[in-house]
Amino acid sequence: MRTVDTAYLLSRISLGDRQAFRHFYDATSPRLYAIALGLLRRRDEAEEVLQDTYVGLWHSARTYNPERGTVQTWLNTIIRNRCIDRLRQSDRRLVQPDDESWSKIASDLPTPLHHLMTDQDSKALARCLEQLDVHQQESLALAFFEGLSHTELAGRLDTPLGTVKARIRRGLVQLRQCMQT
């Protein structure tokens, strides 16, 4: 499968390039549809939200700021927010995907670690990461910086899935406590 430069395509879309939009849609829509379907649980609503997202993107492609995250992260945030808006309009609750689904969806969404990565906090975060044991550091790095799901982590580390989940959970709790002090 060929890698697509979505940032370049997005810049072309902001200039009205329909061909770039077609390629961009083909490259990004399957993941966005999966997110919408996972949150809304109805194909018709997921398709409508997906369509609304791309119509909005056609008009607002120039608002993407690469300093705030990747194109995929930006798109994931947009579709997630549109799904939440749709659920609020219909007075339904947000469906919480199971752990496996959520880890796939959330791998590109901004994480607490992502929001902490400012010049001001990077030293504190590095100090807190050093306080974690080696296994927690490795699990968190692979999960958040490489975007691996818990299952993928378990396979790569040759470690039981429950152990991987526990390491990540304990590591995040320790990081949160350390960053608050």
Coordinates of C-alpha atoms in Angstrom, one line a residue:
M1 CA 0.0 0.0 0.0
R2 CA 1.3 3.4 -1.0
T3 CA 1.8 6.1 1.7
V4 CA -0.2 9.3 1.0
D5 CA 1.0 12.7 2.1
T6 CA -2.2 13.9 3.6
A7 CA -0.7 17.3 4.6
Y8 CA 0.2 18.0 1.0
L9 CA -3.2 16.9 -0.2
L10 CA -4.9 19.1 2.4
S11 CA -2.9 22.1 1.2
R12 CA -4.0 21.4 -2.4
I13 CA -7.6 21.1 -1.2
S14 CA -7.4 24.5 0.4
L15 CA -6.7 25.8 -3.2
G16 CA -9.8 24.0 -4.5
D17 CA -8.1 21.0 -6.1
R18 CA -10.8 18.4 -6.6
Q19 CA -8.4 15.6 -7.5
A20 CA -6.5 16.1 -4.3
F21 CA -9.8 16.0 -2.4
R22 CA -10.6 12.6 -4.1
H23 CA -7.3 11.1 -3.1
F24 CA -7.5 12.6 0.4
Y25 CA -11.0 11.1 0.9
D26 CA -9.9 7.7 -0.4
A27 CA -6.9 7.7 2.0
T28 CA -8.7 9.0 5.1
S29 CA -12.4 8.1 5.0
P30 CA -12.2 4.4 6.0
R31 CA -10.7 5.3 9.4
L32 CA -13.0 8.2 10.0
Y33 CA -16.0 6.0 9.1
A34 CA -14.8 3.4 11.6
I35 CA -14.6 6.0 14.3
A36 CA -18.1 7.4 13.5
L37 CA -19.6 3.9 13.3
G38 CA -17.9 2.9 16.6
L39 CA -19.3 5.9 18.4
L40 CA -22.8 6.2 16.8
R41 CA -23.5 2.5 16.2
R42 CA -25.7 3.3 13.2
R43 CA -24.5 3.2 9.6
D44 CA -26.9 5.9 8.3
E45 CA -25.8 8.4 11.0
A46 CA -22.1 7.4 10.6
E47 CA -22.4 8.0 6.8
E48 CA -24.1 11.4 7.4
V49 CA -21.5 12.6 9.9
L50 CA -18.7 11.4 7.5
Q51 CA -20.3 13.4 4.6
D52 CA -20.7 16.5 6.8
T53 CA -17.1 16.2 7.9
Y54 CA -15.8 16.1 4.4
V55 CA -18.1 18.9 3.2
G56 CA -16.8 21.0 6.1
L57 CA -13.2 20.0 5.3
W58 CA -13.6 21.2 1.7
H59 CA -14.5 24.7 3.1
S60 CA -12.0 24.8 6.0
A61 CA -8.9 22.9 4.8
R62 CA -6.8 26.0 5.3
T63 CA -7.5 26.0 9.0
Y64 CA -5.4 22.9 9.6
N65 CA -2.3 23.8 11.7
P66 CA 0.5 21.2 11.6
E67 CA 2.0 22.6 14.8
R68 CA -1.1 21.3 16.7
G69 CA -0.9 17.7 15.5
T70 CA -1.0 15.4 12.5
V71 CA -3.7 15.6 9.8
Q72 CA -5.1 12.3 11.1
T73 CA -5.3 13.6 14.6
W74 CA -7.1 16.7 13.4
L75 CA -9.6 14.7 11.4
N76 CA -10.2 12.3 14.2
T77 CA -11.0 15.2 16.6
I78 CA -13.3 16.7 14.0
I79 CA -15.3 13.6 13.4
R80 CA -15.4 12.7 17.1
N81 CA -16.8 16.1 17.9
R82 CA -19.4 15.9 15.2
C83 CA -20.5 12.5 16.5
I84 CA -20.8 13.9 20.0
D85 CA -22.9 16.8 18.5
R86 CA -25.1 14.3 16.7
L87 CA -25.7 12.4 19.9
R88 CA -26.5 15.5 21.8
Q89 CA -29.0 16.6 19.1
S90 CA -30.7 13.2 19.2
D91 CA -30.5 13.1 23.0
R92 CA -28.6 9.8 23.0
R93 CA -25.6 8.8 25.0
L94 CA -22.2 8.3 23.6
V95 CA -21.5 4.6 23.1
Q96 CA -18.3 3.7 24.8
P97 CA -16.3 1.3 22.6
D98 CA -14.7 -1.8 24.2
D99 CA -11.0 -1.6 25.1
E100 CA -9.8 -3.1 21.9
S101 CA -11.9 -0.8 19.7
W102 CA -11.1 2.3 21.8
S103 CA -7.3 1.6 21.6
K104 CA -7.5 1.5 17.8
I105 CA -9.6 4.7 17.6
A106 CA -7.7 6.6 20.3
S107 CA -4.3 5.8 19.0
D108 CA -4.4 9.0 16.9
L109 CA -6.5 11.2 19.2
P110 CA -4.7 13.7 21.4
T111 CA -3.6 12.1 24.6
P112 CA -2.9 13.6 28.0
L113 CA 0.8 13.1 27.1
H114 CA 0.3 15.0 23.8
H115 CA -1.2 18.0 25.6
L116 CA 1.7 18.0 28.1
M117 CA 4.3 18.2 25.4
T118 CA 5.0 21.9 25.7
D119 CA 8.4 23.5 26.2
Q120 CA 7.4 24.3 29.7
D121 CA 6.3 20.8 30.7
S122 CA 8.6 18.7 28.7
K123 CA 11.4 18.6 31.3
A124 CA 8.9 17.8 34.0
L125 CA 7.4 15.0 31.9
A126 CA 10.9 13.6 31.1
R127 CA 11.6 13.6 34.9
C128 CA 8.4 11.8 35.6
L129 CA 8.9 9.3 32.9
E130 CA 12.3 8.4 34.3
Q131 CA 10.6 7.5 37.6
L132 CA 8.6 4.8 35.9
D133 CA 10.0 1.3 35.7
V134 CA 11.5 0.2 32.4
H135 CA 8.4 -2.0 31.5
Q136 CA 6.0 0.9 32.1
Q137 CA 8.2 3.3 30.1
E138 CA 8.4 0.9 27.2
S139 CA 4.7 0.2 27.2
L140 CA 3.7 3.8 27.3
A141 CA 6.2 4.8 24.6
L142 CA 4.9 2.2 22.2
A143 CA 1.3 2.9 23.0
F144 CA 1.3 6.7 22.8
F145 CA 4.2 7.6 20.6
E146 CA 4.0 4.7 18.1
G147 CA 0.2 4.3 18.4
L148 CA 0.1 0.6 19.1
S149 CA -3.0 -1.0 20.4
H150 CA -2.9 -3.0 23.6
T151 CA -3.1 -6.2 21.6
E152 CA -0.3 -5.1 19.3
L153 CA 1.8 -4.2 22.3
A154 CA 1.2 -7.6 23.9
G155 CA 2.4 -9.3 20.7
R156 CA 5.4 -7.1 20.2
L157 CA 6.5 -7.4 23.9
D158 CA 5.5 -11.1 24.1
T159 CA 3.6 -10.2 27.2
P160 CA 0.1 -11.2 28.3
L161 CA -2.6 -8.6 27.3
G162 CA -3.6 -8.0 31.0
T163 CA -0.1 -7.3 32.0
V164 CA 0.3 -4.7 29.2
K165 CA -3.0 -3.0 30.2
A166 CA -1.9 -3.0 33.9
R167 CA 1.5 -1.5 33.0
I168 CA -0.1 1.3 31.0
R169 CA -2.7 2.1 33.6
R170 CA -0.2 2.1 36.5
G171 CA 2.2 4.2 34.4
L172 CA -0.4 6.8 33.6
V173 CA -1.5 7.0 37.2
Q174 CA 2.1 7.5 38.3
L175 CA 2.7 10.1 35.6
R176 CA -0.5 12.0 36.6
Q177 CA 0.5 12.1 40.2
C178 CA 4.1 13.1 39.4
M179 CA 3.0 15.9 37.0
Q180 CA 0.6 17.3 39.6
T181 CA 3.3 17.7 42.2

